[in-house]
Short mmCIF file of C-alpha atoms in Angstrom, two decimals:
data_model
loop_
_atom_site.label_atom_id
_atom_site.label_comp_id
_atom_site.label_asym_id
_atom_site.label_seq_id
_atom_site.Cartn_x
_atom_site.Cartn_y
_atom_site.Cartn_z
CA MET K 1307 20.44 -86.05 73.99
CA LYS K 1308 24.07 -85.89 72.86
CA ARG K 1309 24.96 -87.23 69.42
CA VAL K 1310 27.49 -90.03 68.81
CA LEU K 1311 29.17 -91.02 65.52
CA SER K 1312 31.47 -93.95 64.88
CA GLY K 1313 32.28 -96.50 62.20
CA ILE K 1314 34.33 -99.56 61.31
CA GLN K 1315 36.04 -100.34 58.02
CA PRO K 1316 34.81 -103.36 56.02
CA SER K 1317 38.33 -104.59 55.29
CA GLY K 1318 39.01 -108.06 56.68
CA GLN K 1319 37.02 -109.92 59.33
CA LEU K 1320 35.89 -108.09 62.44
CA THR K 1321 37.71 -109.32 65.53
CA LEU K 1322 36.99 -109.85 69.18
CA GLY K 1323 38.93 -106.61 69.67
CA ASN K 1324 36.41 -104.76 67.49
CA TYR K 1325 33.58 -106.33 69.49
CA ILE K 1326 34.94 -105.53 72.96
CA GLY K 1327 36.66 -102.27 72.13
CA ALA K 1328 33.99 -100.74 69.91
CA ILE K 1329 30.72 -102.56 69.24
CA GLN K 1330 29.87 -103.33 72.88
CA ASN K 1331 30.23 -99.63 73.58
CA PHE K 1332 27.98 -98.81 70.62
CA VAL K 1333 25.28 -101.04 72.13
CA ARG K 1334 25.50 -99.22 75.48
CA LEU K 1335 25.60 -95.75 73.95
CA GLN K 1336 22.43 -96.24 71.89
CA GLU K 1337 20.42 -96.28 75.12
CA THR K 1338 21.51 -92.80 76.21
CA HIS K 1339 22.58 -90.98 73.03
CA GLU K 1340 21.44 -90.24 69.48
CA CYS K 1341 23.71 -92.63 67.58
CA PHE K 1342 24.95 -92.95 64.00
CA PHE K 1343 27.00 -96.08 63.28
CA MET K 1344 28.55 -96.42 59.84
CA VAL K 1345 30.29 -99.05 57.79
CA VAL K 1346 33.07 -96.83 56.44
CA ASP K 1347 33.43 -98.35 52.99
CA MET K 1348 34.94 -95.20 51.43
CA HIS K 1349 37.80 -95.32 53.93
CA ALA K 1350 38.40 -98.96 53.04
CA ILE K 1351 39.33 -98.08 49.45
CA THR K 1352 42.32 -95.96 50.54
CA VAL K 1353 44.10 -99.29 49.98
CA PRO K 1354 43.16 -101.65 47.11
CA GLN K 1355 40.02 -103.76 47.65
CA GLU K 1356 38.47 -106.52 45.57
CA PRO K 1357 34.95 -105.30 44.60
CA MET K 1358 33.16 -108.53 45.54
CA ALA K 1359 35.02 -108.73 48.85
CA LEU K 1360 34.19 -105.11 49.65
CA ARG K 1361 30.47 -105.73 49.06
CA GLU K 1362 30.51 -108.91 51.15
CA GLN K 1363 32.41 -107.33 54.02
CA THR K 1364 30.19 -104.24 54.03
CA GLU K 1365 27.13 -106.43 54.48
CA ALA K 1366 28.94 -108.57 57.04
CA VAL K 1367 29.98 -105.63 59.22
CA ALA K 1368 26.45 -104.17 59.14
CA ALA K 1369 24.95 -107.56 60.03
CA LEU K 1370 27.43 -107.99 62.89
CA TYR K 1371 26.39 -104.59 64.25
CA ILE K 1372 22.78 -105.80 64.44
CA ALA K 1373 23.68 -109.29 65.68
CA SER K 1374 25.72 -107.71 68.49
CA GLY K 1375 22.73 -105.79 69.79
CA ILE K 1376 22.62 -102.50 67.93
CA ASP K 1377 18.94 -101.74 67.43
CA PRO K 1378 18.21 -99.98 64.10
CA ALA K 1379 15.13 -98.45 65.73
CA LYS K 1380 17.42 -96.66 68.20
CA ALA K 1381 20.56 -96.03 66.13
CA ALA K 1382 21.02 -95.25 62.44
CA VAL K 1383 23.11 -98.02 60.82
CA PHE K 1384 24.27 -97.20 57.30
CA ALA K 1385 27.03 -97.43 54.73
CA GLN K 1386 29.18 -94.31 54.45
CA SER K 1387 28.94 -94.33 50.65
CA HIS K 1388 25.12 -94.21 50.83
CA VAL K 1389 25.28 -90.64 52.20
CA PRO K 1390 27.05 -88.63 49.48
CA GLY K 1391 27.50 -85.59 51.72
CA HIS K 1392 30.42 -87.35 53.43
CA ALA K 1393 32.53 -87.21 50.28
CA GLU K 1394 31.55 -83.64 49.43
CA LEU K 1395 32.26 -82.26 52.89
CA GLY K 1396 35.43 -84.35 52.91
CA TRP K 1397 36.66 -82.42 49.86
CA LEU K 1398 35.83 -79.10 51.52
CA PHE K 1399 37.90 -80.09 54.56
CA THR K 1400 40.73 -81.28 52.31
CA THR K 1401 41.04 -77.68 51.14
CA LEU K 1402 41.35 -76.56 54.78
CA ALA K 1403 43.90 -79.21 55.81
CA TYR K 1404 47.65 -78.52 55.71
CA MET K 1405 50.21 -80.85 54.16
CA GLY K 1406 52.31 -80.83 57.33
CA GLU K 1407 49.53 -82.02 59.62
CA LEU K 1408 48.56 -84.79 57.19
CA GLU K 1409 52.18 -85.93 56.91
CA ARG K 1410 52.38 -86.27 60.68
CA MET K 1411 49.52 -88.78 60.87
CA THR K 1412 50.86 -92.01 62.37
CA GLN K 1413 48.55 -94.31 60.38
CA PHE K 1414 49.68 -92.73 57.11
CA LYS K 1415 53.31 -93.27 58.10
CA ASP K 1416 52.63 -96.89 59.06
CA LYS K 1417 50.61 -97.81 55.96
CA SER K 1418 52.95 -96.05 53.53
CA ALA K 1419 56.20 -97.32 55.06
CA GLY K 1420 58.41 -99.15 52.56
CA LYS K 1421 56.08 -98.59 49.59
CA GLU K 1422 57.29 -97.07 46.32
CA SER K 1423 53.98 -95.36 45.62
CA VAL K 1424 51.08 -94.46 47.88
CA GLY K 1425 47.57 -93.44 46.84
CA ALA K 1426 46.57 -89.83 47.50
CA GLY K 1427 43.44 -91.07 49.28
CA LEU K 1428 45.55 -92.60 52.05
CA PHE K 1429 47.19 -89.22 52.56
CA VAL K 1430 44.06 -87.06 52.67
CA TYR K 1431 41.60 -89.45 54.31
CA PRO K 1432 41.79 -87.69 57.73
CA ALA K 1433 39.80 -84.90 56.03
CA LEU K 1434 37.11 -87.43 55.08
CA MET K 1435 37.13 -88.80 58.62
CA ALA K 1436 36.63 -85.26 59.91
CA ALA K 1437 33.68 -84.87 57.54
CA ASP K 1438 32.17 -88.14 58.79
CA ILE K 1439 32.06 -86.74 62.31
CA LEU K 1440 31.29 -83.09 61.67
CA ILE K 1441 28.53 -83.61 59.12
CA TYR K 1442 26.39 -84.82 62.06
CA ASN K 1443 27.84 -82.28 64.51
CA ALA K 1444 28.62 -85.23 66.77
CA ASP K 1445 29.32 -84.45 70.42
CA LEU K 1446 31.13 -87.71 71.18
CA VAL K 1447 33.25 -90.07 69.09
CA PRO K 1448 34.13 -93.51 70.51
CA VAL K 1449 37.83 -93.96 69.69
CA GLY K 1450 40.65 -96.27 70.68
CA ASP K 1451 43.96 -94.83 71.82
CA ASP K 1452 45.33 -95.26 68.30
CA GLN K 1453 42.59 -93.04 66.86
CA LYS K 1454 43.09 -90.03 69.14
CA GLN K 1455 45.27 -88.34 66.52
CA HIS K 1456 42.48 -88.48 63.94
CA LEU K 1457 40.04 -86.89 66.37
CA GLU K 1458 42.59 -84.16 67.12
CA ILE K 1459 42.83 -83.18 63.45
CA THR K 1460 39.01 -83.27 63.25
CA ARG K 1461 38.85 -80.82 66.14
CA ASP K 1462 41.49 -78.64 64.47
CA LEU K 1463 39.60 -78.56 61.17
CA ALA K 1464 36.31 -77.75 62.89
CA ALA K 1465 37.95 -74.89 64.78
CA ARG K 1466 39.66 -73.66 61.59
CA PHE K 1467 36.35 -73.63 59.70
CA ASN K 1468 34.61 -71.85 62.58
CA GLY K 1469 37.39 -69.28 62.76
CA ARG K 1470 37.20 -68.46 59.05
CA PHE K 1471 33.51 -68.75 58.30
CA GLY K 1472 31.71 -68.27 61.61
CA ASP K 1473 30.83 -70.59 64.46
CA TYR K 1474 29.13 -73.62 62.92
CA PHE K 1475 30.62 -77.03 63.72
CA THR K 1476 30.50 -78.71 67.12
CA ILE K 1477 33.99 -79.51 68.45
CA PRO K 1478 33.70 -83.25 69.22
CA GLU K 1479 35.06 -84.96 72.33
CA PRO K 1480 36.54 -88.49 72.51
CA TYR K 1481 34.70 -91.28 74.28
CA ILE K 1482 37.31 -93.74 75.57
CA PRO K 1483 36.20 -96.46 78.00
CA LYS K 1484 38.65 -97.15 80.86
CA VAL K 1485 38.85 -100.94 80.35
CA GLY K 1486 38.79 -102.89 77.13
CA ALA K 1487 39.28 -99.91 74.82
CA ARG K 1488 42.23 -101.67 73.25
CA ILE K 1489 42.41 -105.47 73.06
CA MET K 1490 45.88 -106.56 72.05
CA SER K 1491 47.20 -109.25 69.70
CA LEU K 1492 47.34 -112.86 70.94
CA ASP K 1493 50.93 -113.24 69.72
CA ASP K 1494 52.28 -109.84 70.80
CA ALA K 1495 50.60 -107.76 73.51
CA SER K 1496 52.49 -104.65 72.40
CA ARG K 1497 50.33 -104.52 69.25
CA LYS K 1498 46.59 -104.00 68.89
CA MET K 1499 44.48 -106.99 67.84
CA SER K 1500 43.92 -106.22 64.17
CA LYS K 1501 41.97 -107.81 61.34
CA SER K 1502 44.75 -106.70 58.98
CA ASN K 1503 47.40 -108.78 60.77
CA PRO K 1504 48.69 -111.40 58.29
CA ASN K 1505 48.87 -113.99 61.09
CA PRO K 1506 45.32 -115.29 61.70
CA GLY K 1507 46.49 -116.73 65.02
CA SER K 1508 47.02 -113.21 66.32
CA TYR K 1509 43.30 -112.43 66.49
CA ILE K 1510 39.94 -114.05 67.13
CA ALA K 1511 37.43 -113.21 64.41
CA MET K 1512 33.86 -112.64 65.53
CA LEU K 1513 32.79 -115.39 63.13
CA ASP K 1514 35.50 -117.93 64.09
CA GLU K 1515 34.17 -121.44 64.74
CA PRO K 1516 34.38 -122.62 68.39
CA ASP K 1517 37.26 -125.02 67.72
CA ALA K 1518 39.23 -122.24 66.01
CA VAL K 1519 38.71 -120.03 69.07
CA ARG K 1520 39.90 -122.78 71.40
CA LYS K 1521 42.96 -123.47 69.27
CA LYS K 1522 43.98 -119.81 69.01
CA LEU K 1523 43.62 -119.20 72.74
CA SER K 1524 45.50 -122.37 73.65
CA ARG K 1525 48.40 -121.02 71.59
CA ALA K 1526 48.15 -117.43 72.84
CA VAL K 1527 51.44 -116.10 74.14
CA THR K 1528 51.72 -115.77 77.94
CA ASP K 1529 54.30 -114.13 80.17
CA SER K 1530 56.98 -116.04 82.04
CA GLY K 1531 55.87 -117.43 85.38
CA ARG K 1532 52.43 -118.89 86.08
CA GLU K 1533 50.62 -116.24 88.13
CA VAL K 1534 47.27 -115.03 86.78
CA LYS K 1535 47.65 -111.39 87.79
CA TYR K 1536 46.53 -108.18 86.08
CA ASP K 1537 49.71 -106.12 85.66
CA PRO K 1538 49.88 -104.56 82.16
CA ALA K 1539 53.35 -103.10 82.73
CA ASN K 1540 55.05 -106.30 83.87
CA LYS K 1541 52.68 -109.03 82.60
CA PRO K 1542 51.15 -107.58 79.41
CA GLU K 1543 50.26 -110.91 77.76
CA ILE K 1544 48.28 -112.43 80.64
CA SER K 1545 46.75 -109.01 81.43
CA ASN K 1546 45.40 -108.84 77.87
CA LEU K 1547 43.86 -112.31 78.18
CA MET K 1548 42.35 -111.34 81.53
CA SER K 1549 40.77 -108.27 79.97
CA ILE K 1550 39.17 -110.49 77.31
CA TYR K 1551 37.98 -112.91 80.03
CA ALA K 1552 36.45 -110.08 82.10
CA HIS K 1553 34.43 -108.75 79.17
CA CYS K 1554 33.24 -112.13 77.88
CA ALA K 1555 32.41 -113.64 81.29
CA GLY K 1556 31.08 -110.47 82.91
CA VAL K 1557 33.38 -110.67 85.93
CA THR K 1558 35.95 -108.33 87.43
CA LEU K 1559 39.70 -108.63 87.08
CA GLU K 1560 39.91 -109.13 90.85
CA GLU K 1561 37.51 -112.07 90.64
CA ILE K 1562 39.67 -113.66 87.94
CA GLU K 1563 42.82 -113.26 90.02
CA SER K 1564 41.09 -114.87 93.01
CA ARG K 1565 39.59 -117.69 90.94
CA TYR K 1566 42.95 -118.79 89.48
CA GLU K 1567 45.24 -118.07 92.42
CA GLY K 1568 47.98 -120.69 92.46
CA GLN K 1569 46.59 -122.57 89.44
CA GLY K 1570 48.78 -121.39 86.58
CA TYR K 1571 47.85 -120.57 83.00
CA GLY K 1572 46.54 -123.90 81.66
CA GLY K 1573 43.14 -124.00 83.33
CA PHE K 1574 42.72 -120.26 82.92
CA LYS K 1575 43.20 -120.43 79.14
CA LYS K 1576 40.79 -123.37 78.78
CA ASP K 1577 38.09 -121.54 80.74
CA LEU K 1578 38.78 -118.33 78.83
CA ALA K 1579 38.17 -120.13 75.54
CA GLU K 1580 34.79 -121.42 76.73
CA HIS K 1581 33.72 -117.95 77.86
CA VAL K 1582 34.69 -116.48 74.48
CA VAL K 1583 32.83 -119.24 72.64
CA ALA K 1584 29.76 -118.68 74.85
CA ALA K 1585 29.85 -114.95 74.06
CA LEU K 1586 30.24 -115.42 70.31
CA GLU K 1587 27.92 -118.38 69.53
CA PRO K 1588 24.56 -116.59 70.04
CA LEU K 1589 25.87 -113.58 68.16
CA GLN K 1590 26.94 -115.81 65.27
CA ALA K 1591 23.50 -117.47 65.15
CA LYS K 1592 21.81 -114.05 64.94
CA TYR K 1593 24.27 -113.01 62.25
CA ARG K 1594 23.40 -116.05 60.10
CA ASP K 1595 19.67 -115.35 60.49
CA ILE K 1596 20.12 -111.71 59.42
CA ARG K 1597 22.18 -112.62 56.37
CA ARG K 1598 19.71 -115.31 55.27
CA SER K 1599 16.75 -112.95 55.62
CA GLY K 1600 18.27 -110.19 53.47
CA GLU K 1601 16.94 -107.74 56.06
CA ILE K 1602 20.26 -105.91 56.21
CA HIS K 1603 19.52 -104.09 52.93
CA ARG K 1604 16.36 -102.53 54.37
CA ILE K 1605 18.18 -101.59 57.59
CA LEU K 1606 20.99 -99.89 55.66
CA ALA K 1607 18.54 -98.01 53.43
CA GLU K 1608 16.51 -96.73 56.38
CA GLY K 1609 19.65 -95.79 58.28
CA ALA K 1610 21.02 -93.87 55.29
CA GLU K 1611 17.73 -92.00 54.95
CA ARG K 1612 17.90 -90.87 58.59
CA ALA K 1613 21.55 -89.90 58.26
CA GLU K 1614 21.03 -88.08 54.95
CA ALA K 1615 18.36 -85.83 56.47
CA ILE K 1616 20.91 -84.39 58.90
CA ALA K 1617 23.97 -84.59 56.63
CA ALA K 1618 22.36 -82.68 53.75
CA ARG K 1619 21.31 -79.85 56.05
CA THR K 1620 24.79 -79.58 57.61
CA LEU K 1621 26.51 -79.63 54.22
CA ARG K 1622 24.18 -76.98 52.84
CA GLY K 1623 24.95 -74.66 55.74
CA ALA K 1624 28.73 -75.21 55.42
CA LYS K 1625 28.66 -74.40 51.69
CA GLU K 1626 26.62 -71.24 52.26
CA ARG K 1627 29.17 -70.02 54.80
CA MET K 1628 32.04 -70.74 52.40
CA GLY K 1629 30.40 -68.66 49.67
CA PHE K 1630 29.02 -71.27 47.27
CA LEU K 1631 25.97 -70.26 45.26
CA PRO K 1632 22.88 -72.18 46.35
CA PRO K 1633 21.29 -74.39 43.69
CA LYS K 1634 18.21 -73.07 41.93
CA ALA K 1635 14.93 -74.01 43.54
#
């Protein structure tokens, strides 16, 4: 059984884009792979976080994993910071990373643009991301198109370690679904739907109330004309909404085109909103039950224990190959 590792940052509310582009894939993968799904809280602090908000969002992301269908009996669900080997192996990979390759990272360029000072953590965090993946010797990493660069540097660091210290780390491969891997913003289909967007109308949060969902979708930008046709190159806005519809309603893009032929955007957007609401409401009810029960703390503890068993062994082997003295028995 191949091993899968992925995670989501607990910074801001998770969006419908996170659900369709990532979490739904996690749910499918747990049936056929050995899965480790993290809440990457240590990555979140590469930019300033309020402590109470970080705690709340870490619990919320973990609870949304479970509410969405991730089964903690099948997949390890844990907080990154609960497995200390991530940080230690991250430092080891920082010593193997080159300044030039870190400077080329697109996300670093984007997040540091226009700022007078930038934290060192933002610069070196690709090394921590590499450690997240390699400490489990993951075979597959579900990534969006915007994360390919981070997986490339992970592969480079694994190969560099193997070349210097002997063959040890698995070189991971990306897992990128053909449809729905990247849900775009409701106000600009050239940009990914993001929880960090300052305009709340640009995304649908997984915990948005039904009326908020309806309002946001009624205001979603559409292309000129009135034809409901999937054509990302020439009709990116309506194509993005169709992709959301297909995932939430469980129908094909061809079925959507046929259903709304000659009808224009109005009825399509109203129906889309109801399908999104229908997809989110049961998930939200499960989320509220999980949070009220306090069960998420047990799930995270058990997940961290499973992850730690593998991570500690991998870290120990990496340190031995690098020449560190083993601790006394």
